[in-house]
Amino acid sequence: MVTTPAISVDALLKRYPRVTALDGISLDIPTGCIYGLVGPNGAGKSTLIKCLVGALRPTGGSIRVLSIDPTEDRWRLRRRIGYMPQEIALYDDLTVRQNVRFFGSAHMRHGLDDAVDRVLAFVALTDRADAAIHTLSGGMRQRVSLAAALVHPLDVAILDEPTSGVDPELRRAFWDGFRRLRDGGATVIVSTHQMSEVVECDRVAILDHGRIVVEETPADLIARGARRVRIRRRDGTVEEVPVGDYRQELPGILGVDVEAIELVQEPLEDVVLRLIGGSR
Amino acid sequence: MSAPDAVAKTGAIAGRVLRQIRGNRRFSVAMLVIPIAILFLLKVVFDALGVPAPAQRRFAVLGVAYLIHFVAFLLTALVVVGERVQGTLGRIFIAGYRRGEIVAGYLVSYTVFATIQGIVVLAVAYGLFDLGYDAGELAQIFVVVWLLAVFMMALGILVSSTARNEVQVIPFVPAILVPALFLSGMVVDVDRLPIWAQVLARFTPLYYAVEVFGGFFSAGSIVSDVGSFLLLPALALVVFGLATATLREER
């Protein structure tokens, strides 16, 4: 059975007079997964996201989100997506509840109060519902911003760096939330510049300079990392042997006095940076 | 799930803006106190100059119109530019609010604000300058001031599309303030100005209000000349259309 991907991008190009922000992006995002757009600042993640939600008109290529062309029919599309921008775009003078309710009002009339209560519980802000935004910490504002994106029923959530500036505990809660969203049938697109978050995704695209460097599962990405066996001798000398060779090498080496043999995995961040470096 | 229609979404925008105004007490009070203080100053200066009472009354009415039209312009221009800078304007577009709903929502909410402001400031002017108009006449004055305020809000939103931040609104302030004073017919009859200035006068919204007030002062009715009376809402509608058409989604 062939299922239509939630998002399909083909040879997407976005050029400005002086820079090419997106330089031929092609990807398919399967329905019902958490998809990570990973890359350094300026890689083109936000530009790609703004093209997906129809806020930017591409210079070339094609996009289908839920089989809808965002450049042609963005209003029909926007009824089915939730979008969280990178900047905390909320109304400072209003309370948490008023903000979330206002964004929900664009999508629904009946059951809005219940939906607001549900999403505030989801981001653990029920007890701060009546606090004005300007009285909240940065992490709390980030949570309100996420709630404003997810208050209505949606098929695709497009979240631009939702975890930036969020402390580790809250970040874990966010990812738990994204998984619940996915398990409820939604497709979740998350951009991040933190390589450590790659493992939280079902699939990732690594972007750099407006191009996709790699597009695969985190497990495949990790497998690209070089693995070596590190041998530390009692005399203090250390030797590393690539995993591929260790069956041949070890017997010879083990003839010497060995204290420990460890498998060393290249950190994911190094793998990604190496891949980006190789693309330049 | 029933999707909200354009009216409901316009209402949501207007309700949100009004809640913001209400949540910002210092701002609301300043918007009422400052025009009243300026009227008071005007009264003091007129008395010192020995301006006769009928001329004072005429200027008081025009002064109220001038103050409210200026505040309406500046307020909407700054607020909409501020929304653009904060990113909320871009976000509400993507949330599904459309241009017409956003512009109309702003107009509705600030019209509510301008209505309250107009009533308060006009009431103060009535007492301060001993206007002595009856209820019907006051209602007519109010209608003109009100229409002018709506006109200026639409103009404020239109101008906001040309500015990337609040500072870029500043050049427009004297561009509106000064011609409104000199070319609207408030201080000098427009017919006595050179042709080029008469042409320029047609681009100052206050000119149309002064025209209507002219009929009111001479004939006692704002619709003594239906043509010039209808021009005010008609032009407001045109500017509203332009403001809607030019409200950009992306920065």
PDB file of N, CA and C in Angstrom, chain B residues 60-143:
ATOM      1  N   ALA B  60     -12.921  75.335  18.935  1.00  0.00           N
ATOM      2  CA  ALA B  60     -12.977  74.226  19.895  1.00  0.00           C
ATOM      3  C   ALA B  60     -13.453  72.954  19.205  1.00  0.00           C
ATOM      4  N   VAL B  61     -14.486  73.099  18.371  1.00  0.00           N
ATOM      5  CA  VAL B  61     -15.021  71.934  17.645  1.00  0.00           C
ATOM      6  C   VAL B  61     -13.956  71.373  16.700  1.00  0.00           C
ATOM      7  N   LEU B  62     -13.315  72.288  15.949  1.00  0.00           N
ATOM      8  CA  LEU B  62     -12.267  71.836  15.024  1.00  0.00           C
ATOM      9  C   LEU B  62     -11.085  71.250  15.805  1.00  0.00           C
ATOM     10  N   GLY B  63     -10.804  71.844  16.964  1.00  0.00           N
ATOM     11  CA  GLY B  63      -9.702  71.361  17.803  1.00  0.00           C
ATOM     12  C   GLY B  63      -9.948  69.929  18.273  1.00  0.00           C
ATOM     13  N   VAL B  64     -11.175  69.661  18.674  1.00  0.00           N
ATOM     14  CA  VAL B  64     -11.539  68.295  19.101  1.00  0.00           C
ATOM     15  C   VAL B  64     -11.320  67.326  17.934  1.00  0.00           C
ATOM     16  N   ALA B  65     -11.802  67.723  16.755  1.00  0.00           N
ATOM     17  CA  ALA B  65     -11.648  66.873  15.570  1.00  0.00           C
ATOM     18  C   ALA B  65     -10.158  66.627  15.295  1.00  0.00           C
ATOM     19  N   TYR B  66      -9.379  67.696  15.380  1.00  0.00           N
ATOM     20  CA  TYR B  66      -7.944  67.619  15.097  1.00  0.00           C
ATOM     21  C   TYR B  66      -7.244  66.655  16.057  1.00  0.00           C
ATOM     22  N   LEU B  67      -7.504  66.821  17.343  1.00  0.00           N
ATOM     23  CA  LEU B  67      -6.850  65.980  18.352  1.00  0.00           C
ATOM     24  C   LEU B  67      -7.214  64.516  18.172  1.00  0.00           C
ATOM     25  N   ILE B  68      -8.487  64.256  18.007  1.00  0.00           N
ATOM     26  CA  ILE B  68      -8.924  62.859  17.924  1.00  0.00           C
ATOM     27  C   ILE B  68      -8.464  62.204  16.628  1.00  0.00           C
ATOM     28  N   HIS B  69      -8.457  62.969  15.550  1.00  0.00           N
ATOM     29  CA  HIS B  69      -8.031  62.370  14.272  1.00  0.00           C
ATOM     30  C   HIS B  69      -6.548  62.042  14.318  1.00  0.00           C
ATOM     31  N   PHE B  70      -5.774  62.872  15.017  1.00  0.00           N
ATOM     32  CA  PHE B  70      -4.351  62.624  15.094  1.00  0.00           C
ATOM     33  C   PHE B  70      -4.043  61.407  15.976  1.00  0.00           C
ATOM     34  N   VAL B  71      -4.707  61.346  17.120  1.00  0.00           N
ATOM     35  CA  VAL B  71      -4.497  60.218  18.037  1.00  0.00           C
ATOM     36  C   VAL B  71      -4.878  58.897  17.349  1.00  0.00           C
ATOM     37  N   ALA B  72      -5.997  58.924  16.638  1.00  0.00           N
ATOM     38  CA  ALA B  72      -6.472  57.703  15.959  1.00  0.00           C
ATOM     39  C   ALA B  72      -5.439  57.203  14.964  1.00  0.00           C
ATOM     40  N   PHE B  73      -4.854  58.147  14.226  1.00  0.00           N
ATOM     41  CA  PHE B  73      -3.844  57.784  13.228  1.00  0.00           C
ATOM     42  C   PHE B  73      -2.612  57.167  13.876  1.00  0.00           C
ATOM     43  N   LEU B  74      -2.072  57.919  14.846  1.00  0.00           N
ATOM     44  CA  LEU B  74      -0.818  57.511  15.466  1.00  0.00           C
ATOM     45  C   LEU B  74      -0.965  56.155  16.169  1.00  0.00           C
ATOM     46  N   LEU B  75      -2.069  56.014  16.881  1.00  0.00           N
ATOM     47  CA  LEU B  75      -2.322  54.804  17.653  1.00  0.00           C
ATOM     48  C   LEU B  75      -2.356  53.563  16.761  1.00  0.00           C
ATOM     49  N   THR B  76      -3.160  53.602  15.719  1.00  0.00           N
ATOM     50  CA  THR B  76      -3.282  52.405  14.872  1.00  0.00           C
ATOM     51  C   THR B  76      -1.978  52.130  14.132  1.00  0.00           C
ATOM     52  N   ALA B  77      -1.328  53.197  13.636  1.00  0.00           N
ATOM     53  CA  ALA B  77      -0.073  52.988  12.901  1.00  0.00           C
ATOM     54  C   ALA B  77       0.952  52.309  13.815  1.00  0.00           C
ATOM     55  N   LEU B  78       1.106  52.840  15.023  1.00  0.00           N
ATOM     56  CA  LEU B  78       2.118  52.289  15.932  1.00  0.00           C
ATOM     57  C   LEU B  78       1.770  50.877  16.377  1.00  0.00           C
ATOM     58  N   VAL B  79       0.509  50.644  16.680  1.00  0.00           N
ATOM     59  CA  VAL B  79       0.120  49.328  17.187  1.00  0.00           C
ATOM     60  C   VAL B  79       0.310  48.251  16.109  1.00  0.00           C
ATOM     61  N   VAL B  80      -0.074  48.561  14.882  1.00  0.00           N
ATOM     62  CA  VAL B  80       0.047  47.557  13.826  1.00  0.00           C
ATOM     63  C   VAL B  80       1.522  47.297  13.495  1.00  0.00           C
ATOM     64  N   VAL B  81       2.336  48.368  13.462  1.00  0.00           N
ATOM     65  CA  VAL B  81       3.770  48.176  13.233  1.00  0.00           C
ATOM     66  C   VAL B  81       4.367  47.358  14.382  1.00  0.00           C
ATOM     67  N   GLY B  82       3.941  47.663  15.614  1.00  0.00           N
ATOM     68  CA  GLY B  82       4.412  46.925  16.779  1.00  0.00           C
ATOM     69  C   GLY B  82       4.102  45.441  16.663  1.00  0.00           C
ATOM     70  N   GLU B  83       2.919  45.138  16.159  1.00  0.00           N
ATOM     71  CA  GLU B  83       2.537  43.724  15.975  1.00  0.00           C
ATOM     72  C   GLU B  83       3.428  43.044  14.948  1.00  0.00           C
ATOM     73  N   ARG B  84       3.795  43.826  13.932  1.00  0.00           N
ATOM     74  CA  ARG B  84       4.668  43.262  12.907  1.00  0.00           C
ATOM     75  C   ARG B  84       6.043  42.962  13.505  1.00  0.00           C
ATOM     76  N   VAL B  85       6.561  43.923  14.282  1.00  0.00           N
ATOM     77  CA  VAL B  85       7.886  43.784  14.884  1.00  0.00           C
ATOM     78  C   VAL B  85       7.910  42.590  15.846  1.00  0.00           C
ATOM     79  N   GLN B  86       6.864  42.446  16.645  1.00  0.00           N
ATOM     80  CA  GLN B  86       6.805  41.362  17.635  1.00  0.00           C
ATOM     81  C   GLN B  86       6.608  39.986  17.001  1.00  0.00           C
ATOM     82  N   GLY B  87       6.168  39.984  15.753  1.00  0.00           N
ATOM     83  CA  GLY B  87       5.926  38.712  15.082  1.00  0.00           C
ATOM     84  C   GLY B  87       4.514  38.192  15.240  1.00  0.00           C
ATOM     85  N   THR B  88       3.686  38.904  16.018  1.00  0.00           N
ATOM     86  CA  THR B  88       2.325  38.406  16.223  1.00  0.00           C
ATOM     87  C   THR B  88       1.477  38.574  14.964  1.00  0.00           C
ATOM     88  N   LEU B  89       1.771  39.623  14.173  1.00  0.00           N
ATOM     89  CA  LEU B  89       0.986  39.822  12.942  1.00  0.00           C
ATOM     90  C   LEU B  89       1.195  38.633  12.003  1.00  0.00           C
ATOM     91  N   GLY B  90       2.478  38.270  11.805  1.00  0.00           N
ATOM     92  CA  GLY B  90       2.779  37.120  10.958  1.00  0.00           C
ATOM     93  C   GLY B  90       2.137  35.859  11.500  1.00  0.00           C
ATOM     94  N   ARG B  91       2.144  35.727  12.817  1.00  0.00           N
ATOM     95  CA  ARG B  91       1.617  34.510  13.429  1.00  0.00           C
ATOM     96  C   ARG B  91       0.102  34.401  13.272  1.00  0.00           C
ATOM     97  N   ILE B  92      -0.612  35.515  13.434  1.00  0.00           N
ATOM     98  CA  ILE B  92      -2.074  35.395  13.331  1.00  0.00           C
ATOM     99  C   ILE B  92      -2.510  35.129  11.892  1.00  0.00           C
ATOM    100  N   PHE B  93      -1.691  35.585  10.927  1.00  0.00           N
ATOM    101  CA  PHE B  93      -1.973  35.220   9.526  1.00  0.00           C
ATOM    102  C   PHE B  93      -1.902  33.696   9.377  1.00  0.00           C
ATOM    103  N   ILE B  94      -0.816  33.102   9.905  1.00  0.00           N
ATOM    104  CA  ILE B  94      -0.625  31.664   9.742  1.00  0.00           C
ATOM    105  C   ILE B  94      -1.651  30.891  10.578  1.00  0.00           C
ATOM    106  N   ALA B  95      -2.105  31.515  11.683  1.00  0.00           N
ATOM    107  CA  ALA B  95      -3.157  30.871  12.484  1.00  0.00           C
ATOM    108  C   ALA B  95      -4.477  30.842  11.711  1.00  0.00           C
ATOM    109  N   GLY B  96      -4.573  31.629  10.638  1.00  0.00           N
ATOM    110  CA  GLY B  96      -5.770  31.552   9.810  1.00  0.00           C
ATOM    111  C   GLY B  96      -6.618  32.815   9.779  1.00  0.00           C
ATOM    112  N   TYR B  97      -6.150  33.877  10.438  1.00  0.00           N
ATOM    113  CA  TYR B  97      -6.871  35.151  10.329  1.00  0.00           C
ATOM    114  C   TYR B  97      -6.480  35.810   9.010  1.00  0.00           C
ATOM    115  N   ARG B  98      -7.500  36.295   8.288  1.00  0.00           N
ATOM    116  CA  ARG B  98      -7.218  36.893   6.988  1.00  0.00           C
ATOM    117  C   ARG B  98      -7.090  38.415   7.082  1.00  0.00           C
ATOM    118  N   ARG B  99      -6.529  38.967   6.010  1.00  0.00           N
ATOM    119  CA  ARG B  99      -6.277  40.417   5.968  1.00  0.00           C
ATOM    120  C   ARG B  99      -7.493  41.253   6.337  1.00  0.00           C
ATOM    121  N   GLY B 100      -8.611  40.994   5.654  1.00  0.00           N
ATOM    122  CA  GLY B 100      -9.818  41.782   5.883  1.00  0.00           C
ATOM    123  C   GLY B 100     -10.294  41.668   7.324  1.00  0.00           C
ATOM    124  N   GLU B 101     -10.183  40.455   7.884  1.00  0.00           N
ATOM    125  CA  GLU B 101     -10.615  40.224   9.272  1.00  0.00           C
ATOM    126  C   GLU B 101      -9.723  40.984  10.247  1.00  0.00           C
ATOM    127  N   ILE B 102      -8.425  41.002   9.952  1.00  0.00           N
ATOM    128  CA  ILE B 102      -7.477  41.690  10.835  1.00  0.00           C
ATOM    129  C   ILE B 102      -7.726  43.197  10.790  1.00  0.00           C
ATOM    130  N   VAL B 103      -7.793  43.760   9.576  1.00  0.00           N
ATOM    131  CA  VAL B 103      -7.995  45.216   9.442  1.00  0.00           C
ATOM    132  C   VAL B 103      -9.343  45.618  10.031  1.00  0.00           C
ATOM    133  N   ALA B 104     -10.378  44.855   9.726  1.00  0.00           N
ATOM    134  CA  ALA B 104     -11.711  45.187  10.251  1.00  0.00           C
ATOM    135  C   ALA B 104     -11.732  45.061  11.777  1.00  0.00           C
ATOM    136  N   GLY B 105     -11.059  44.037  12.299  1.00  0.00           N
ATOM    137  CA  GLY B 105     -11.001  43.845  13.749  1.00  0.00           C
ATOM    138  C   GLY B 105     -10.344  45.024  14.438  1.00  0.00           C
ATOM    139  N   TYR B 106      -9.264  45.506  13.835  1.00  0.00           N
ATOM    140  CA  TYR B 106      -8.604  46.696  14.376  1.00  0.00           C
ATOM    141  C   TYR B 106      -9.517  47.907  14.323  1.00  0.00           C
ATOM    142  N   LEU B 107     -10.163  48.079  13.167  1.00  0.00           N
ATOM    143  CA  LEU B 107     -11.040  49.251  13.011  1.00  0.00           C
ATOM    144  C   LEU B 107     -12.162  49.222  14.035  1.00  0.00           C
ATOM    145  N   VAL B 108     -12.777  48.051  14.200  1.00  0.00           N
ATOM    146  CA  VAL B 108     -13.898  47.942  15.140  1.00  0.00           C
ATOM    147  C   VAL B 108     -13.443  48.291  16.557  1.00  0.00           C
ATOM    148  N   SER B 109     -12.316  47.688  16.983  1.00  0.00           N
ATOM    149  CA  SER B 109     -11.891  47.903  18.365  1.00  0.00           C
ATOM    150  C   SER B 109     -11.462  49.346  18.612  1.00  0.00           C
ATOM    151  N   TYR B 110     -10.696  49.914  17.693  1.00  0.00           N
ATOM    152  CA  TYR B 110     -10.257  51.297  17.910  1.00  0.00           C
ATOM    153  C   TYR B 110     -11.396  52.283  17.699  1.00  0.00           C
ATOM    154  N   THR B 111     -12.406  51.870  16.944  1.00  0.00           N
ATOM    155  CA  THR B 111     -13.581  52.730  16.812  1.00  0.00           C
ATOM    156  C   THR B 111     -14.317  52.795  18.147  1.00  0.00           C
ATOM    157  N   VAL B 112     -14.386  51.656  18.828  1.00  0.00           N
ATOM    158  CA  VAL B 112     -14.991  51.653  20.170  1.00  0.00           C
ATOM    159  C   VAL B 112     -14.214  52.618  21.066  1.00  0.00           C
ATOM    160  N   PHE B 113     -12.900  52.521  20.989  1.00  0.00           N
ATOM    161  CA  PHE B 113     -12.044  53.390  21.798  1.00  0.00           C
ATOM    162  C   PHE B 113     -12.247  54.861  21.408  1.00  0.00           C
ATOM    163  N   ALA B 114     -12.247  55.139  20.093  1.00  0.00           N
ATOM    164  CA  ALA B 114     -12.393  56.523  19.619  1.00  0.00           C
ATOM    165  C   ALA B 114     -13.765  57.081  19.973  1.00  0.00           C
ATOM    166  N   THR B 115     -14.773  56.208  20.033  1.00  0.00           N
ATOM    167  CA  THR B 115     -16.121  56.652  20.401  1.00  0.00           C
ATOM    168  C   THR B 115     -16.126  57.167  21.836  1.00  0.00           C
ATOM    169  N   ILE B 116     -15.528  56.372  22.715  1.00  0.00           N
ATOM    170  CA  ILE B 116     -15.455  56.782  24.128  1.00  0.00           C
ATOM    171  C   ILE B 116     -14.629  58.069  24.245  1.00  0.00           C
ATOM    172  N   GLN B 117     -13.493  58.078  23.556  1.00  0.00           N
ATOM    173  CA  GLN B 117     -12.623  59.248  23.599  1.00  0.00           C
ATOM    174  C   GLN B 117     -13.356  60.480  23.052  1.00  0.00           C
ATOM    175  N   GLY B 118     -14.058  60.309  21.936  1.00  0.00           N
ATOM    176  CA  GLY B 118     -14.791  61.418  21.312  1.00  0.00           C
ATOM    177  C   GLY B 118     -15.849  61.984  22.248  1.00  0.00           C
ATOM    178  N   ILE B 119     -16.605  61.090  22.892  1.00  0.00           N
ATOM    179  CA  ILE B 119     -17.680  61.542  23.796  1.00  0.00           C
ATOM    180  C   ILE B 119     -17.082  62.324  24.968  1.00  0.00           C
ATOM    181  N   VAL B 120     -16.033  61.774  25.569  1.00  0.00           N
ATOM    182  CA  VAL B 120     -15.426  62.424  26.742  1.00  0.00           C
ATOM    183  C   VAL B 120     -14.843  63.781  26.356  1.00  0.00           C
ATOM    184  N   VAL B 121     -14.044  63.808  25.281  1.00  0.00           N
ATOM    185  CA  VAL B 121     -13.366  65.054  24.898  1.00  0.00           C
ATOM    186  C   VAL B 121     -14.381  66.116  24.462  1.00  0.00           C
ATOM    187  N   LEU B 122     -15.418  65.676  23.740  1.00  0.00           N
ATOM    188  CA  LEU B 122     -16.445  66.620  23.293  1.00  0.00           C
ATOM    189  C   LEU B 122     -17.216  67.175  24.496  1.00  0.00           C
ATOM    190  N   ALA B 123     -17.466  66.320  25.471  1.00  0.00           N
ATOM    191  CA  ALA B 123     -18.179  66.768  26.683  1.00  0.00           C
ATOM    192  C   ALA B 123     -17.365  67.818  27.432  1.00  0.00           C
ATOM    193  N   VAL B 124     -16.051  67.570  27.499  1.00  0.00           N
ATOM    194  CA  VAL B 124     -15.181  68.533  28.178  1.00  0.00           C
ATOM    195  C   VAL B 124     -15.162  69.861  27.414  1.00  0.00           C
ATOM    196  N   ALA B 125     -15.050  69.764  26.076  1.00  0.00           N
ATOM    197  CA  ALA B 125     -15.043  70.974  25.247  1.00  0.00           C
ATOM    198  C   ALA B 125     -16.349  71.739  25.415  1.00  0.00           C
ATOM    199  N   TYR B 126     -17.449  71.015  25.543  1.00  0.00           N
ATOM    200  CA  TYR B 126     -18.781  71.619  25.708  1.00  0.00           C
ATOM    201  C   TYR B 126     -18.809  72.497  26.957  1.00  0.00           C
ATOM    202  N   GLY B 127     -18.268  71.941  28.037  1.00  0.00           N
ATOM    203  CA  GLY B 127     -18.253  72.696  29.288  1.00  0.00           C
ATOM    204  C   GLY B 127     -17.254  73.843  29.261  1.00  0.00           C
ATOM    205  N   LEU B 128     -16.060  73.524  28.741  1.00  0.00           N
ATOM    206  CA  LEU B 128     -14.951  74.479  28.773  1.00  0.00           C
ATOM    207  C   LEU B 128     -15.225  75.705  27.882  1.00  0.00           C
ATOM    208  N   PHE B 129     -15.780  75.477  26.707  1.00  0.00           N
ATOM    209  CA  PHE B 129     -15.973  76.563  25.741  1.00  0.00           C
ATOM    210  C   PHE B 129     -17.422  77.029  25.683  1.00  0.00           C
ATOM    211  N   ASP B 130     -18.239  76.487  26.594  1.00  0.00           N
ATOM    212  CA  ASP B 130     -19.632  76.897  26.671  1.00  0.00           C
ATOM    213  C   ASP B 130     -20.286  76.793  25.288  1.00  0.00           C
ATOM    214  N   LEU B 131     -20.155  75.598  24.675  1.00  0.00           N
ATOM    215  CA  LEU B 131     -20.571  75.414  23.268  1.00  0.00           C
ATOM    216  C   LEU B 131     -22.046  75.736  23.036  1.00  0.00           C
ATOM    217  N   GLY B 132     -22.879  75.348  23.961  1.00  0.00           N
ATOM    218  CA  GLY B 132     -24.288  75.732  23.887  1.00  0.00           C
ATOM    219  C   GLY B 132     -25.089  75.079  22.760  1.00  0.00           C
ATOM    220  N   TYR B 133     -24.543  74.027  22.108  1.00  0.00           N
ATOM    221  CA  TYR B 133     -25.302  73.334  21.062  1.00  0.00           C
ATOM    222  C   TYR B 133     -26.327  72.409  21.700  1.00  0.00           C
ATOM    223  N   ASP B 134     -27.434  72.147  20.968  1.00  0.00           N
ATOM    224  CA  ASP B 134     -28.404  71.196  21.500  1.00  0.00           C
ATOM    225  C   ASP B 134     -27.955  69.768  21.175  1.00  0.00           C
ATOM    226  N   ALA B 135     -28.695  68.799  21.687  1.00  0.00           N
ATOM    227  CA  ALA B 135     -28.299  67.389  21.544  1.00  0.00           C
ATOM    228  C   ALA B 135     -28.129  66.997  20.085  1.00  0.00           C
ATOM    229  N   GLY B 136     -29.052  67.456  19.228  1.00  0.00           N
ATOM    230  CA  GLY B 136     -28.990  67.114  17.811  1.00  0.00           C
ATOM    231  C   GLY B 136     -27.726  67.654  17.161  1.00  0.00           C
ATOM    232  N   GLU B 137     -27.398  68.881  17.511  1.00  0.00           N
ATOM    233  CA  GLU B 137     -26.198  69.501  16.934  1.00  0.00           C
ATOM    234  C   GLU B 137     -24.925  68.804  17.431  1.00  0.00           C
ATOM    235  N   LEU B 138     -24.933  68.488  18.725  1.00  0.00           N
ATOM    236  CA  LEU B 138     -23.767  67.768  19.276  1.00  0.00           C
ATOM    237  C   LEU B 138     -23.594  66.416  18.604  1.00  0.00           C
ATOM    238  N   ALA B 139     -24.719  65.752  18.360  1.00  0.00           N
ATOM    239  CA  ALA B 139     -24.666  64.442  17.686  1.00  0.00           C
ATOM    240  C   ALA B 139     -24.055  64.590  16.299  1.00  0.00           C
ATOM    241  N   GLN B 140     -24.409  65.682  15.618  1.00  0.00           N
ATOM    242  CA  GLN B 140     -23.859  65.914  14.278  1.00  0.00           C
ATOM    243  C   GLN B 140     -22.344  66.141  14.346  1.00  0.00           C
ATOM    244  N   ILE B 141     -21.932  66.948  15.316  1.00  0.00           N
ATOM    245  CA  ILE B 141     -20.484  67.176  15.484  1.00  0.00           C
ATOM    246  C   ILE B 141     -19.788  65.848  15.746  1.00  0.00           C
ATOM    247  N   PHE B 142     -20.407  65.063  16.630  1.00  0.00           N
ATOM    248  CA  PHE B 142     -19.805  63.776  16.995  1.00  0.00           C
ATOM    249  C   PHE B 142     -19.645  62.863  15.779  1.00  0.00           C
ATOM    250  N   VAL B 143     -20.681  62.828  14.930  1.00  0.00           N
ATOM    251  CA  VAL B 143     -20.640  61.957  13.745  1.00  0.00           C
ATOM    252  C   VAL B 143     -19.440  62.314  12.863  1.00  0.00           C
TER     253      VAL B 143
END
